[in-house]
Coordinates of C-alpha atoms and ligand atoms in Angstrom, one line a residue:
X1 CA -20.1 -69.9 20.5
X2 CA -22.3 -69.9 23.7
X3 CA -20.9 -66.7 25.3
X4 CA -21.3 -63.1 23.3
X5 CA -18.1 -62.4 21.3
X6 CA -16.4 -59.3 22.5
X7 CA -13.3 -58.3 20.7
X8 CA -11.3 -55.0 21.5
X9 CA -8.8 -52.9 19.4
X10 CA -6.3 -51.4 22.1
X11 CA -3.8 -49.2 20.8
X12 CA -1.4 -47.3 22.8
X13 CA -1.6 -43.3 22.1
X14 CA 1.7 -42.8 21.2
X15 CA 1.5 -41.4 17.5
X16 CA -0.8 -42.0 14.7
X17 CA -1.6 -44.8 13.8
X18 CA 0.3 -47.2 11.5
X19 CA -1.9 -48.9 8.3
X20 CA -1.2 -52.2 10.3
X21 CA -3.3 -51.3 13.7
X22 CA -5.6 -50.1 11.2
X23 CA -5.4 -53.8 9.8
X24 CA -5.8 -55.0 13.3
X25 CA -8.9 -52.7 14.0
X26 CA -10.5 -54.6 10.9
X27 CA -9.9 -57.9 11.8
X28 CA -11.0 -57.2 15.2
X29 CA -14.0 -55.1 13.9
X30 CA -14.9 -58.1 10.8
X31 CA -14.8 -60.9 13.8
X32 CA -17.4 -59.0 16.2
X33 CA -19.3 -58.5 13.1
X34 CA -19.6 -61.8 11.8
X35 CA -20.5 -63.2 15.3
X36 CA -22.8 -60.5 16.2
X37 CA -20.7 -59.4 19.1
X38 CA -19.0 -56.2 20.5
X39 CA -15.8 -54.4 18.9
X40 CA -14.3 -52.0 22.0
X41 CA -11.8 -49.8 21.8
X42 CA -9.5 -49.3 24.8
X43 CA -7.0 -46.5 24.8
X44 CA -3.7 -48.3 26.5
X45 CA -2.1 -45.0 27.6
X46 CA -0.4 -46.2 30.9
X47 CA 2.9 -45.0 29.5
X48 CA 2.5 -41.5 30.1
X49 CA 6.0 -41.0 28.5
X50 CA 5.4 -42.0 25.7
X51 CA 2.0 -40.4 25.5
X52 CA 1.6 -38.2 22.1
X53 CA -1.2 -35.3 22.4
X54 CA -4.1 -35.8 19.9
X55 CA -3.1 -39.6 18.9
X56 CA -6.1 -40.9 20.6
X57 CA -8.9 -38.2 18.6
X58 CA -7.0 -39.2 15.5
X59 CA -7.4 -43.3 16.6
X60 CA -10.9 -42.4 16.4
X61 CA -11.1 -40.8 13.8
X62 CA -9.0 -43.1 11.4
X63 CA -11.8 -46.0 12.4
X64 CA -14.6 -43.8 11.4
X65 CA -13.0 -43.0 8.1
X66 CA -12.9 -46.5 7.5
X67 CA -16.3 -47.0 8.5
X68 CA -15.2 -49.6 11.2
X69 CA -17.1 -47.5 14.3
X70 CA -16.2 -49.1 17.6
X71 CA -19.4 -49.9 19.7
X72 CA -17.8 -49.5 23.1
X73 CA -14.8 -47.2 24.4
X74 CA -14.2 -43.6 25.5
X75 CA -17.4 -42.1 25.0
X76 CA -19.9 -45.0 24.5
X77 CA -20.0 -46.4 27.3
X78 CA -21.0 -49.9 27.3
X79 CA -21.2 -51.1 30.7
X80 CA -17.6 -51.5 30.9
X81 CA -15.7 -48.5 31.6
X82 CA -13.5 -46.4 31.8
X83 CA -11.6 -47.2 28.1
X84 CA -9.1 -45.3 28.9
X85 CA -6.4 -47.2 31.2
X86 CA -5.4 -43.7 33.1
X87 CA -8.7 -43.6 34.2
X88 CA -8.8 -46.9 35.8
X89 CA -5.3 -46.4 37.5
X90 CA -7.1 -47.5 40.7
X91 CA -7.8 -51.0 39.8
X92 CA -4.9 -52.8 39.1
X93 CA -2.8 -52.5 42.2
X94 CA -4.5 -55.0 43.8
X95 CA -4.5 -57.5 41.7
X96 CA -0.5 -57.2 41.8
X97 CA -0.6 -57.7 45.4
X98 CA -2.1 -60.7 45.0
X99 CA -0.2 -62.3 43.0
X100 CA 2.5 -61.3 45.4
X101 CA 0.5 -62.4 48.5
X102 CA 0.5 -65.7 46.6
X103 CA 3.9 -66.0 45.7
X104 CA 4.1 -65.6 42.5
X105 CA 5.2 -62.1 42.1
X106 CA 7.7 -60.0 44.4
X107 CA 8.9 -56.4 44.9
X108 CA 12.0 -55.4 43.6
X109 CA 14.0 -52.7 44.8
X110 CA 16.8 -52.6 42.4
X111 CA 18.1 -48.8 41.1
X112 CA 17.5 -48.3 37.2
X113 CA 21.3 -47.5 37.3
X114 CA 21.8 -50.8 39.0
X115 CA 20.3 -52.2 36.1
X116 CA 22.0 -50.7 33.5
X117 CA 25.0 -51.4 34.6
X118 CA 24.2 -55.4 35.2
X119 CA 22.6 -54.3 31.0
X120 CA 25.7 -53.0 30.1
X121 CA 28.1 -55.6 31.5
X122 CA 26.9 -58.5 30.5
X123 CA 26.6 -56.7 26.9
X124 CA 30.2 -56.4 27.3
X125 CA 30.6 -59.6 27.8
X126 CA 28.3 -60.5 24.5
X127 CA 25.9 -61.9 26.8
X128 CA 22.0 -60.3 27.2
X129 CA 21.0 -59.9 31.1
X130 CA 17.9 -61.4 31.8
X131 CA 16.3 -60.7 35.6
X132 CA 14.5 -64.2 36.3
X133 CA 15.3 -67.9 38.2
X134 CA 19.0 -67.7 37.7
X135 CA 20.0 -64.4 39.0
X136 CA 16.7 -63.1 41.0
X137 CA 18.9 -64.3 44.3
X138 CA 21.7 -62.1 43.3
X139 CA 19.2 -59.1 42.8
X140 CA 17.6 -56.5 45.3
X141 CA 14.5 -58.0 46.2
X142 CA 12.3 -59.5 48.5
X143 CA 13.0 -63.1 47.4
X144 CA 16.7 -62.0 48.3
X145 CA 15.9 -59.6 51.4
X146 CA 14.8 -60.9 54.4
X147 CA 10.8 -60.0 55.1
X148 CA 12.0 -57.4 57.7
X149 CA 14.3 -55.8 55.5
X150 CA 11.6 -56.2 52.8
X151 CA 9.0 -54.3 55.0
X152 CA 11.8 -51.8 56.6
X153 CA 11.7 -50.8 52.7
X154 CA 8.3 -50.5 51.7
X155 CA 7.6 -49.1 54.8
X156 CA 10.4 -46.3 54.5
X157 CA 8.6 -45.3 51.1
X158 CA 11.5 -46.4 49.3
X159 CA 10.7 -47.3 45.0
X160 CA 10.2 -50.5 44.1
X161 CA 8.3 -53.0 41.2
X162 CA 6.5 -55.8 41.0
X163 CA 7.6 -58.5 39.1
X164 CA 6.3 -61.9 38.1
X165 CA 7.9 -64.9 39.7
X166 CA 8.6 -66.8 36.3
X167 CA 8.6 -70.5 37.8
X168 CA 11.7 -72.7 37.1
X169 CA 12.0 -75.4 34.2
X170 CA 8.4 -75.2 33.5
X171 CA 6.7 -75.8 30.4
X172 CA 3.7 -73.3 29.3
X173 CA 1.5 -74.2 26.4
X174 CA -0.2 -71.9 24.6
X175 CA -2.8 -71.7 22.0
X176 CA -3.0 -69.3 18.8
X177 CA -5.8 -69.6 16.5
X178 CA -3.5 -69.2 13.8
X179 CA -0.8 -70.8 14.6
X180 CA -1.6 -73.5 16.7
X181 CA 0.0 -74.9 19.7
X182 CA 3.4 -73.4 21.1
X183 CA 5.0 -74.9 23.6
X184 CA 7.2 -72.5 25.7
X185 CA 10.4 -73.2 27.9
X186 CA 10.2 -70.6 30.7
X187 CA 13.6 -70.8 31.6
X188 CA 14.0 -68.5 28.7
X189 CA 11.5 -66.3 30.1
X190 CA 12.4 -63.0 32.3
X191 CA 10.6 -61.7 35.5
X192 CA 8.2 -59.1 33.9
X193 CA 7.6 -56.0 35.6
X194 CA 4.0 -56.0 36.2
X195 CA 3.4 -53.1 38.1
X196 CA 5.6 -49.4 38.4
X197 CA 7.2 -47.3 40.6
X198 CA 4.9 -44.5 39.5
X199 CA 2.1 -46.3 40.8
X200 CA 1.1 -47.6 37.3
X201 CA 1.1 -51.2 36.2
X202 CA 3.0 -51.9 32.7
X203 CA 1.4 -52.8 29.8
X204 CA 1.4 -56.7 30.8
X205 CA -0.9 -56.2 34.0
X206 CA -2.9 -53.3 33.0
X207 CA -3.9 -55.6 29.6
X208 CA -5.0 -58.8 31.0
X209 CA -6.7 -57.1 34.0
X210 CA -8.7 -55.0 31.4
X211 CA -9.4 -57.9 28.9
X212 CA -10.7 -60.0 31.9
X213 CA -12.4 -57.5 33.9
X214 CA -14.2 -56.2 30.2
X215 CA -14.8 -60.2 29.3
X216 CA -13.2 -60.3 26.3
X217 CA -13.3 -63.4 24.7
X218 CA -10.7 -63.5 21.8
X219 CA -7.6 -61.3 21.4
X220 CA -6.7 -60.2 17.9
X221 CA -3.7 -58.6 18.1
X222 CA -0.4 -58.3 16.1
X223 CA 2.4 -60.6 16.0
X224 CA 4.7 -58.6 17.4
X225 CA 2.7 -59.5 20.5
X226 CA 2.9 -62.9 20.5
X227 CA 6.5 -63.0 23.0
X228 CA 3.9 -61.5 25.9
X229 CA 1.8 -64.4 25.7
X230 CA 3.4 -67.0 27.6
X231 CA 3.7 -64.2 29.9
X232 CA 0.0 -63.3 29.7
X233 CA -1.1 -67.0 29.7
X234 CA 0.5 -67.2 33.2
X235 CA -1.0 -64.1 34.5
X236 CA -4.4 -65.3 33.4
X237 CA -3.4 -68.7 35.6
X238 CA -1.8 -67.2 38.5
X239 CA -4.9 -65.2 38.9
X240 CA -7.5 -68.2 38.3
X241 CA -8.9 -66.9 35.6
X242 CA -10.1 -68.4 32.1
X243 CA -8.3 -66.3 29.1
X244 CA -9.6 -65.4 26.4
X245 CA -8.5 -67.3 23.1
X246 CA -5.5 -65.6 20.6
X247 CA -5.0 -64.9 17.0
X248 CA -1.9 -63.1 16.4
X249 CA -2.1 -61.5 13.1
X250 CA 1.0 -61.6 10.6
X251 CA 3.2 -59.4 10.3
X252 CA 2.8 -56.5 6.9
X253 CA 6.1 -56.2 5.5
X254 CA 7.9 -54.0 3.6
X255 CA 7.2 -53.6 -0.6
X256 CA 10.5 -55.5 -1.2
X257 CA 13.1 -56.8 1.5
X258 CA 13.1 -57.7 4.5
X259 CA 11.4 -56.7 7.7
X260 CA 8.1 -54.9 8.0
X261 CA 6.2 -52.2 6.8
X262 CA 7.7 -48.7 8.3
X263 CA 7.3 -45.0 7.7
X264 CA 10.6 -45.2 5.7
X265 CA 9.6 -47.5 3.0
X266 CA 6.2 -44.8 2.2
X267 CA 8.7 -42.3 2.0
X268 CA 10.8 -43.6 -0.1
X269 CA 8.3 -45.3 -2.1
X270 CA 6.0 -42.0 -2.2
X271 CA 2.6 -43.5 -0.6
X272 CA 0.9 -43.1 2.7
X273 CA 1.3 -45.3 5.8
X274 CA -1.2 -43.6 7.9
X275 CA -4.6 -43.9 7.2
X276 CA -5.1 -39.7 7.4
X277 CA -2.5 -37.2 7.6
X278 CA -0.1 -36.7 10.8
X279 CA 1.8 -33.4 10.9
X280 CA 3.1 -33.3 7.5
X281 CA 2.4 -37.2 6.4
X282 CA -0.2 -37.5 4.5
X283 CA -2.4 -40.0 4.7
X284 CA -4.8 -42.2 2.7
X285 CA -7.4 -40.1 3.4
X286 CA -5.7 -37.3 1.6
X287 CA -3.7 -39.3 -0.8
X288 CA -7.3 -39.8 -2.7
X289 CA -8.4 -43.1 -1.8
X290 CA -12.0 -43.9 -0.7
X291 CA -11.9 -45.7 2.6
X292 CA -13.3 -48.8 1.0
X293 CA -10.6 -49.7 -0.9
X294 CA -9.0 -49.3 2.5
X295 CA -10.7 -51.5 3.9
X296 CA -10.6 -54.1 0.8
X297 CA -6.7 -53.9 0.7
X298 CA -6.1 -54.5 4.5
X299 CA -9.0 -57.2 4.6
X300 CA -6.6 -59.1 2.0
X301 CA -3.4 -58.4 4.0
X302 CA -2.8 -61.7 5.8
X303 CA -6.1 -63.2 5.0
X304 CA -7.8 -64.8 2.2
X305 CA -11.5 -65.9 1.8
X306 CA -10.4 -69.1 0.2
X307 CA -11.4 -67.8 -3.1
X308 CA -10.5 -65.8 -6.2
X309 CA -12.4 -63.3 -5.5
X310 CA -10.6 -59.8 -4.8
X311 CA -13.5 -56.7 -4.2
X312 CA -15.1 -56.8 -1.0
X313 CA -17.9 -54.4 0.2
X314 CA -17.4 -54.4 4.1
X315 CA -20.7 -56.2 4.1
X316 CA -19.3 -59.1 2.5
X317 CA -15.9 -59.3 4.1
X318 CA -18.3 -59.3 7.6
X319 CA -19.7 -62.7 6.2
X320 CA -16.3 -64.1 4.6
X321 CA -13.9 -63.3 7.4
X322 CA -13.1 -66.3 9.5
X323 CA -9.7 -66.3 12.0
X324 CA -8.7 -69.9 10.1
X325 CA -7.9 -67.8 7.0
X326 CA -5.7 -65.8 8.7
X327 CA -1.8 -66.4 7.5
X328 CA 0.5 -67.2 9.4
X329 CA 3.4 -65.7 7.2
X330 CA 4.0 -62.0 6.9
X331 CA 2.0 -60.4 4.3
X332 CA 3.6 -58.2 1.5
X333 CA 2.7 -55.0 1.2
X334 CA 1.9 -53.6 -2.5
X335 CA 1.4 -50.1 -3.5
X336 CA 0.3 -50.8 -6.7
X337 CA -1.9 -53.4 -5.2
X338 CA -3.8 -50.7 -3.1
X339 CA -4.2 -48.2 -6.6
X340 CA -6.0 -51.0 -8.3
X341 CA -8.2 -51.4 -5.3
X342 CA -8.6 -47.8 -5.7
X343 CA -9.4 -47.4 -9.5
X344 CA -11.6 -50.7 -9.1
X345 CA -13.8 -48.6 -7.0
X346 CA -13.6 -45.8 -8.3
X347 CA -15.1 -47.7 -11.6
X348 CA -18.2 -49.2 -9.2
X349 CA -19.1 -45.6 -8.1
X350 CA -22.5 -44.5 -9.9
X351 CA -21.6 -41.7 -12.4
X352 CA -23.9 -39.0 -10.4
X353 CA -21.9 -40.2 -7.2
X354 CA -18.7 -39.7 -8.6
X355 CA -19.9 -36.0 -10.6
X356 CA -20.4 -34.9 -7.2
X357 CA -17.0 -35.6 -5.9
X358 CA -15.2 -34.2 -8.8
X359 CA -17.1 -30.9 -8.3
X360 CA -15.1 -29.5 -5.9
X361 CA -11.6 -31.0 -7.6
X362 CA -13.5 -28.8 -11.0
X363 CA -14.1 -25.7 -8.7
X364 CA -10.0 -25.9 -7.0
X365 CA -8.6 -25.9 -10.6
X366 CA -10.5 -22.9 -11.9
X367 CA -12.1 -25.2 -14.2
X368 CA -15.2 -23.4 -13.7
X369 CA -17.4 -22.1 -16.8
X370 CA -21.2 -22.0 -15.2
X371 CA -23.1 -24.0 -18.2
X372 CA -20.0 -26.8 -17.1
X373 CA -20.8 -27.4 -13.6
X374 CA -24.1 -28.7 -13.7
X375 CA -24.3 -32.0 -12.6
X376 CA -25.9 -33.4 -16.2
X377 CA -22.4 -32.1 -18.0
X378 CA -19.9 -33.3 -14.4
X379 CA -22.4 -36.9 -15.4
X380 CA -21.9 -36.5 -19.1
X381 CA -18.1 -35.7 -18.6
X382 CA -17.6 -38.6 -15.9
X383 CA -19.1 -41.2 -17.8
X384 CA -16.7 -40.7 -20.8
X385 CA -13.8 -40.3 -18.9
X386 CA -13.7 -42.2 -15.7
X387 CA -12.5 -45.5 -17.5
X388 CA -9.0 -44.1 -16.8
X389 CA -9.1 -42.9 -13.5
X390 CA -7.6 -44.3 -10.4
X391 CA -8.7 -41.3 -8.4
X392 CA -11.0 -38.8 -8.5
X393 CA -8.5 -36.4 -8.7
X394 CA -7.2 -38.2 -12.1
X395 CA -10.2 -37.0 -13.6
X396 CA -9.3 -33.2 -13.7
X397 CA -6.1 -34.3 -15.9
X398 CA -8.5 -37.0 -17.8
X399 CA -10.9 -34.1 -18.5
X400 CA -9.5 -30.9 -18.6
X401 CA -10.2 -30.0 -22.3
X402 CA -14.2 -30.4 -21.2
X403 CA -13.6 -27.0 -19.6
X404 CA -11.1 -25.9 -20.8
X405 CA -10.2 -25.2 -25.0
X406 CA -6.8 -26.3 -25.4
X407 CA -4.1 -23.4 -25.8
X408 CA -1.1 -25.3 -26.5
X409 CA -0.9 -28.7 -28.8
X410 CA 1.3 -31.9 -27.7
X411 CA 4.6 -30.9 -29.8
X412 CA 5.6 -34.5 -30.6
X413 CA 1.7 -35.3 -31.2
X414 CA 1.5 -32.2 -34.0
X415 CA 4.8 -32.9 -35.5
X416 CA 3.9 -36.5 -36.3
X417 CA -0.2 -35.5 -37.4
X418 CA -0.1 -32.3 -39.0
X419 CA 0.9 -32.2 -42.5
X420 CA 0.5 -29.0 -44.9
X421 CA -2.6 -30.5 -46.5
X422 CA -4.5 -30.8 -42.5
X423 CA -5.8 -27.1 -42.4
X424 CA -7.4 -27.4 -45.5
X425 CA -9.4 -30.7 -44.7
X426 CA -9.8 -29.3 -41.1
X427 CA -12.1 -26.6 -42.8
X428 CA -14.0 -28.9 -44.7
X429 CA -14.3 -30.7 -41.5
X430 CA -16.2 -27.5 -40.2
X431 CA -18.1 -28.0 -43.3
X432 CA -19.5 -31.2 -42.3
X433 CA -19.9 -30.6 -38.5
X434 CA -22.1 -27.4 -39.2
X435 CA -24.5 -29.5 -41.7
X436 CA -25.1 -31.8 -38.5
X437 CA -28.5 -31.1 -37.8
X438 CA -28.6 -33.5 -34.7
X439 CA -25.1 -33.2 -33.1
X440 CA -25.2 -36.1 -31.7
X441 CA -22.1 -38.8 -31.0
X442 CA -24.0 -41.4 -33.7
X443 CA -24.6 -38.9 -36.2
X444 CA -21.6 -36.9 -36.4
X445 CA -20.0 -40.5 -37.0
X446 CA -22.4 -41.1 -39.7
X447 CA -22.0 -38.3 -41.6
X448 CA -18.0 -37.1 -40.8
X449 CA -16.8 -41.1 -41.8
X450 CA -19.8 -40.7 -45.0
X451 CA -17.6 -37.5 -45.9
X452 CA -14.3 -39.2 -45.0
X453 CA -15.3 -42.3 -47.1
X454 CA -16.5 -40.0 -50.0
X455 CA -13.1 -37.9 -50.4
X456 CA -11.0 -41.2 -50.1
X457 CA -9.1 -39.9 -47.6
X458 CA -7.2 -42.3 -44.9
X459 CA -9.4 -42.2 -41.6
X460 CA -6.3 -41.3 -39.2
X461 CA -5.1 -38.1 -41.4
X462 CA -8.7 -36.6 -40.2
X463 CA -9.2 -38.1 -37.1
X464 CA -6.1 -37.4 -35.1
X465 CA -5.6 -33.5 -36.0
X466 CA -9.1 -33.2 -35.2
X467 CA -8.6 -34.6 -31.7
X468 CA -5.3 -32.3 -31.5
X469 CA -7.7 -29.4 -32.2
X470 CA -10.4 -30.2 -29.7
X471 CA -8.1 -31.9 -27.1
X472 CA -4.6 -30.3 -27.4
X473 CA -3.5 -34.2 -27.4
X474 CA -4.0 -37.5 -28.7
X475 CA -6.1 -38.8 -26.1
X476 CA -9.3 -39.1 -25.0
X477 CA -11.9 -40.9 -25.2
X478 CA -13.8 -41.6 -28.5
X479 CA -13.6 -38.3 -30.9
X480 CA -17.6 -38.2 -32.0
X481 CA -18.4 -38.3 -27.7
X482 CA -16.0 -35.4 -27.2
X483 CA -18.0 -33.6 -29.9
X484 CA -21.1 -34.1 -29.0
X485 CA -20.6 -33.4 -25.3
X486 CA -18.5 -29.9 -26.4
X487 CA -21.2 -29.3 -28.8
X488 CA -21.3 -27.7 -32.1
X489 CA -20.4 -24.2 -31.2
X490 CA -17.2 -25.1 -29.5
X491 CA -16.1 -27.9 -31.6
X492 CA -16.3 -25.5 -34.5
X493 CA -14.5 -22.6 -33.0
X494 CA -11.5 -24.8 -30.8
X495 CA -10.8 -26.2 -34.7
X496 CA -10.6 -23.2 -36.1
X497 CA -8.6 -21.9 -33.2
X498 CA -6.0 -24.8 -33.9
X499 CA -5.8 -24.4 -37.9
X500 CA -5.0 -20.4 -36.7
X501 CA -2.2 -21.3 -34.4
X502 CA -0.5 -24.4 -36.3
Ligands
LIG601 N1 -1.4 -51.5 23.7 C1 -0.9 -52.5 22.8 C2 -0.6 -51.9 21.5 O1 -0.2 -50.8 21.4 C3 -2.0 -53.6 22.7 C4 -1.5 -54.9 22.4 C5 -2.7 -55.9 22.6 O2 -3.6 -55.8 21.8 O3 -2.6 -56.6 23.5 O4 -0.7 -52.5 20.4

């Protein structure tokens, strides 16, 4: 590639935004990376009803979460601004007019009630209304006005569009990077409105203007977008310019059935949508999972690197990405699948790294005993426990009985372990523990199974009311760690606590 790679993520601010743009905002992001070009972001807000207070700060800051930080848009400039589309109102009027002065675009004049009744009717009549070649003549416009009545209009201030002259039995070819050549009829194709009665073009002009005029050189977009491109393609003609190349990304669909991904199916199926919370959706973000694992289950979402491999750091989905490997069918969306991806990194965190996250999760639950919160016993704690955990958050559950002596014992647990003779051996237990003179993991094992081998007594009848007493449960990691970690003092007095109470 000869010419610098600029790539641009251009969301409209019209709510939060959906795990897929966030998908799309990767791709984009993984492409510029990999070719050492430029990732913009430009804020597509020429709909100013449908404009949602705060959507852009929180497209922002969803990219930064993920650690996908855009090099060029509102803020940081780049040589290319304004990002924001209301702030370059001013420069796409004239390129309607010329596509008008050369034909292929007119001004339309026809009421939005006029409309919706030609809508309605032909609904009625099971039929869709399409404004192109076969009715345009039939329509208020100046293809059908006369130029003076034409001017008479404009003139008298009266509203009107713009819309694109679709030619006649015409065939447009167009190219997708990941789906090929599509060949398409534009008979089928309607005259577009390019440009608004409220002096603002539509999303059609506004984005090819902006992708031209900021010399973008490949489009990465959802496939939802892939109708506008024959459109687009013809824009790009009409107004002699070269467009970019496309890669329309597959659709992410729902968990099961058909159709894609929606706010509906996380609420039903009790996980996020949004990359960080909106109003009262939570989002990844506060769902638990690091932005990695994000990243790592998006990255796989309609693309594959062509191997088995499954854990990416960004750094190496940078190098593997390539557009070829993008799907073309829609990808499924798994929850589960985005937990593993969770707990897998979760497991790659260094134990100090993850101690220091669980501090605050250990200070909210009131786990808090002062000799417990230094980082050596959060490290000594993690390191035993995190084998389990899918979030950092699982490790206050996992680890509780670290801080906390148990007060009540798992019902079903004591009924099945402790028998009439289990008090008695318990305090012989103590015995042993309090001969320990390192209390150590190894040597407690040493000399509780030299004891346990010496009174002939089955393994599990010791072993499992002593994990009852310190843990309150039968699980846990392995009994002589939790011993040594709690130490000999405690271990002593939470078993003699539990031979009180049962
Ligand atoms: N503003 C469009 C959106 O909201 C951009 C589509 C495109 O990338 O061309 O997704």
């Amino acid at each position: 590639m000869s010419q610098k790679v600029r790539v641009r993520f251009a969301p409209s601010p019209t709510g939060p935004l959906h795990i897929g743009g966030v998908r799309t905002a990767l791709f984009n992001y993984l492409f510029a990376k990999k070719h050492g070009g430029d990732f913009v972001l430009r804020i597509e807000d020429t709909d100013q009803n449908r404009y949602v207070e705060g959507a852009e700060d929180y497209i922002i800051a969803a990219l930064n979460w993920c650690g996908i930080p855009f090099d060029e848009g509102p803020g940081k400039d780049g040589g290319f601004g304004p990002y924001r589309q209301s702030e370059r109102k001013t420069i796409y009027k004239k390129y309607a007019d010329e596509l008008v002065a050369k034909g292929m675009a007119y001004y339309a004049f026809d009421s939005a009630e006029k409309l919706d009744f030609h809508r309605k009717d032909h609904e009625a009549k099971g039929k869709t209304f399409i404004y192109n070649w076969h009715n345009r003549l039939k329509l208020m416009n100046s293809l059908s006005l006369s130029p003076e009545e034409t001017r008479t209009r404009l003139d008298a201030g009266e509203d009107y569009v713009i819309r694109f002259k679709t030619p006649q039995d015409e065939k447009v070819v167009l190219h997708d990077l990941v789906r090929g050549t599509i060949e398409i009829d534009t008979n089928i194709l309607d005259d577009k409105v390019l440009f608004k009665s409220d002096g603002m073009p539509t999303y059609h002009l506004a984005n090819i203007v902006d992708d031209h005029l900021m010399e973008i050189t490949h489009v990465i977009r959802g496939e939802e977008w892939l109708p506008s491109l024959a459109l687009h393609q013809q824009l790009y003609d009409a107004l002699g310019w070269t467009a970019p190349q496309f890669a329309h990304l597959p659709l992410i669909m729902k968990p099961v059935g058909k159709g894609k991904l929606s706010k509906r199916d996380g609420d039903k199926g009790g996980f996020p949508v949004f990359p960080l919370a909106w109003k009262e959706a939570q989002g990844y973000r506060e769902a638990g999972y690091f932005p990695e694992a994000v990243v790592n289950f998006l990255a796989l979402l309609g693309w594959n690197p062509g191997t088995e491999q499954e854990l990416f750091t960004l750094e190496e989905l940078v190098h593997a990405f390539s557009l070829e490997r993008v799907n073309k069918a829609g990808a499924r969306f798994d929850p589960e699948k985005t937990m593993w991806y969770n707990q897998q990194m979760l497991q790659r965190k260094s134990t100090p790294a993850l101690a220091q996250l669980f501090l605050p999760f250990v200070e909210k639950h009131g786990l808090v005993a002062k000799e417990k919160t230094t980082p050596d016993y959060l490290e000594r704690v993690v390191s035993l426990i995190k084998e389990r955990a899918t979030f950092v958050s699982d490790l206050c559950e996992l680890g509780q009985y670290f801080f906390l002596a148990p007060t009540t014992y798992a019902e079903k647990a004591v009924r099945k372990q402790w028998k009439e003779d289990t008090p008695g051996i318990l305090n012989e237990v103590i015995g042993v523990l309090e001969s320990v003179d390192e209390f150590s993991s190894q040597q407690i094992e040493i000399q509780l199974k030299t004891w346990i081998a010496d009174r002939e007594l089955p393994f599990g009848k010791v072993m499992a009311p002593l994990r009852l007493a310190l843990v309150g449960d039968l699980k846990g990691p392995h009994v002589f760690d939790i011993l040594e970690l709690l130490g000999q003092t405690e271990s002593v007095a939470r078993i003699k606590r539990a031979v009180a109470q049962l």
